[in-house]
Amino acid sequence: GAVVSQHPSWVICKSGTSVKIECRSLDFQATTMFWYRQFPKQSLMLMATSNEGSKATYEQGVEKDKFLINHASLTLSTLTVTSAHPEDSSFYICSARGSLAKNIQYFGAGTRLSVL
Amino acid sequence: QKEVEQNSGPLSVPEGAIASLNCTYSDRGSQSFFWYRQYSGKSPELIMSIYSNGDKEDGRFTAQLNKASQYVSLLIRDSQPSDSATYLCAVLPLSGGYNKLIFGAGTRLAVHP
């Protein structure tokens, strides 16, 4: 199956710092990438959708100035959590859809963010 | 409001039995349907995709789609303890250029030895 690589898998940072998470599609071109957040024992929550070369579309209630998304190429999208605070601690998961198969979204392994 | 509904469970089945997971969706124009498995603390993993009415089999998994009833299901034969996970039903609506998967809340499956 298609591979979506996400790094880092775990990050711990101090409150007020920024953290960048990378998501790469390794064997297909990802025309659309998605970023999700998941709190323990809760459902996936879509944060934003990005198409290559375009600005991301954020879901209602998601601060675009806090969660910066860049989708500069067909294989790479990044999520930057700016000025992170403890309430931003969560499991962030990217997903990609593209040229490989009919409407299928493949997920990265996720990044667990802990803000101290 | 486009919705996907699943019973949250837990669905408990003995090892070797058939587990039946069900999902209904509200957008009649939906064309693509997916089942993902998510282990605790991990990201979702695609199990099956189905696009046409009827059954689609892949190993121990069978997806069933009935668009008239707006119903999709996943059967797991010969359930194993390693199948214990949360199963997410996802639907891709067609209407209005809407291109985001709509996920159900997931059904937690527990397979006991």
XYZ file of C-alpha atoms in Angstrom:
229
model
C 0.000 0.000 0.000
C 0.903 3.645 -0.227
C 3.268 5.085 2.318
C 2.821 8.358 4.118
C 5.747 9.264 6.310
C 5.261 11.608 9.252
C 7.980 13.057 11.445
C 8.653 13.378 14.258
C 6.665 10.608 15.906
C 6.994 12.203 19.328
C 7.947 15.689 20.399
C 8.146 17.375 23.768
C 8.512 21.129 23.875
C 8.291 24.022 26.281
C 5.283 26.281 26.358
C 5.651 29.190 23.941
C 7.860 27.431 21.427
C 6.895 26.370 17.918
C 6.902 22.847 16.580
C 6.979 21.737 12.958
C 5.584 18.387 11.818
C 6.382 17.009 8.384
C 4.232 14.748 6.254
C 5.566 13.140 3.095
C 3.962 10.881 0.535
C 6.745 8.497 -0.427
C 5.403 6.662 -3.451
C 2.640 8.814 -4.875
C 1.772 12.414 -5.574
C -0.493 13.833 -2.892
C -2.719 16.441 -4.474
C -4.591 16.866 -1.218
C -3.346 16.521 2.323
C -5.329 16.580 5.518
C -4.336 17.304 9.094
C -6.220 15.776 11.988
C -5.995 16.046 15.727
C -7.104 13.389 18.154
C -7.415 13.650 21.916
C -7.354 10.482 24.048
C -10.429 8.294 23.587
C -11.982 10.804 21.207
C -12.721 10.810 17.497
C -10.509 12.165 14.752
C -11.022 15.877 14.281
C -10.168 17.370 10.909
C -8.184 20.561 11.331
C -7.518 21.597 7.746
C -7.323 20.504 4.131
C -4.559 21.613 1.832
C -4.136 21.320 -1.894
C -0.680 21.565 -3.420
C 0.219 25.161 -4.145
C -2.885 26.586 -2.484
C -3.694 27.991 0.898
C -5.094 25.534 3.379
C -8.783 25.461 4.201
C -9.295 25.362 7.944
C -12.222 23.829 9.772
C -14.398 26.017 11.892
C -12.802 26.780 15.227
C -9.242 26.012 14.133
C -6.941 29.040 14.395
C -5.083 29.393 11.131
C -2.485 31.706 12.665
C -1.701 29.128 15.297
C -1.640 26.066 13.072
C 0.327 27.012 9.973
C 0.037 24.593 7.102
C 2.248 24.584 4.047
C 1.771 22.257 1.084
C 4.531 23.433 -1.195
C 4.978 20.277 -3.236
C 3.075 17.175 -4.266
C 4.948 15.107 -1.714
C 5.349 17.356 1.310
C 3.069 19.180 3.708
C 4.040 20.697 7.037
C 2.065 21.707 10.093
C 3.628 24.232 12.432
C 2.109 24.676 15.857
C 3.113 28.196 16.829
C 3.507 29.325 20.426
C 2.419 25.956 21.692
C 0.634 25.676 25.025
C -0.211 22.654 27.157
C -3.742 22.540 25.739
C -2.210 21.924 22.303
C -0.854 18.605 23.550
C -2.481 15.993 21.366
C -1.962 13.355 18.676
C -1.590 15.021 15.266
C -2.091 12.873 12.194
C -1.613 13.738 8.544
C -3.327 12.030 5.669
C -2.782 12.192 1.931
C -4.870 11.536 -1.123
C -3.688 11.701 -4.668
C -2.699 9.933 -7.798
C -2.450 6.406 -6.519
C -5.965 5.083 -6.006
C -9.565 6.127 -6.227
C -10.265 8.658 -3.487
C -8.312 6.681 -0.905
C -6.728 8.570 1.956
C -3.594 7.128 3.495
C -2.542 8.121 6.976
C 0.819 8.886 8.461
C 1.818 7.279 11.743
C 1.008 10.411 13.714
C 2.930 12.782 15.958
C 2.365 12.879 19.673
C 2.948 16.406 20.938
C 3.471 17.126 24.610
C 3.784 20.757 25.638
C 5.222 21.331 29.098
C -25.501 17.939 7.864
C -23.576 15.068 6.373
C -23.268 12.328 8.980
C -21.892 8.871 9.414
C -23.184 6.863 12.324
C -21.739 3.827 14.019
C -22.509 1.993 17.218
C -19.694 2.886 19.603
C -19.640 -0.557 21.200
C -17.721 -2.224 22.612
C -18.616 -5.163 20.433
C -17.319 -8.247 22.171
C -16.907 -11.486 20.217
C -15.140 -14.747 21.017
C -12.056 -15.751 19.109
C -12.973 -17.509 15.860
C -16.402 -15.890 15.576
C -17.645 -13.459 12.950
C -17.615 -9.807 13.942
C -20.185 -7.626 12.210
C -19.673 -3.871 12.182
C -22.318 -1.555 10.834
C -22.480 2.001 9.557
C -25.174 4.264 8.135
C -24.685 7.529 6.294
C -26.929 10.443 5.499
C -25.669 11.785 2.152
C -27.438 9.748 -0.510
C -25.026 10.992 -3.167
C -21.990 9.410 -1.522
C -19.906 7.275 -3.841
C -16.862 6.065 -1.924
C -16.822 4.144 1.330
C -13.969 3.023 3.517
C -13.217 1.041 6.628
C -10.198 1.940 8.696
C -8.808 0.143 11.726
C -7.226 2.129 14.530
C -5.312 0.512 17.342
C -5.075 2.423 20.586
C -2.438 5.141 20.321
C -1.898 4.561 16.601
C -3.136 6.212 13.430
C -5.891 4.765 11.219
C -5.006 2.032 8.758
C -7.082 1.349 5.646
C -8.784 -2.054 5.709
C -11.241 -1.913 2.831
C -12.648 0.410 0.218
C -15.925 -0.204 -1.589
C -17.654 1.776 -4.307
C -20.438 -0.435 -5.723
C -23.432 -2.144 -4.205
C -22.782 -5.669 -3.027
C -19.961 -7.470 -1.302
C -16.219 -7.082 -1.571
C -13.970 -9.657 0.025
C -10.331 -9.395 1.018
C -8.995 -12.241 3.101
C -10.961 -12.445 6.349
C -12.671 -9.115 5.677
C -15.853 -8.539 3.686
C -17.320 -5.100 3.083
C -20.969 -4.841 2.145
C -22.614 -1.787 0.590
C -26.292 -1.031 0.105
C -26.716 2.458 -1.307
C -30.518 2.276 -1.347
C -30.502 1.713 2.413
C -27.470 4.001 2.920
C -25.774 1.232 4.800
C -22.263 -0.182 4.771
C -20.911 -2.984 6.893
C -17.704 -4.863 7.599
C -17.582 -8.538 8.456
C -14.494 -10.047 10.033
C -14.385 -13.828 9.832
C -12.388 -15.994 12.229
C -11.860 -13.041 14.552
C -8.527 -12.942 16.339
C -7.480 -11.077 19.487
C -5.224 -9.002 17.224
C -8.375 -7.671 15.531
C -9.266 -5.864 18.751
C -9.275 -2.207 17.766
C -11.575 0.656 16.870
C -13.047 0.403 13.377
C -13.838 3.651 11.621
C -16.366 3.911 8.832
C -15.637 6.759 6.415
C -17.726 8.140 3.576
C -16.765 10.526 0.806
C -19.775 12.633 -0.164
C -20.110 13.650 -3.784
C -22.340 16.679 -3.566
C -21.090 20.258 -3.894
C -17.450 19.450 -4.536
C -17.131 18.456 -0.926
C -13.934 16.452 -0.814
C -13.482 15.573 2.817
C -13.974 12.143 4.285
C -16.705 12.039 6.865
C -15.779 9.649 9.670
C -18.029 7.863 12.057
C -17.084 7.913 15.704
C -15.888 4.321 15.446
C -16.900 0.963 16.875
C -14.616 -0.614 19.422
C -14.177 -4.325 18.824
C -12.909 -6.640 21.529
C -12.059 -10.224 20.568
C -11.593 -12.405 23.611
C -9.755 -15.742 23.656
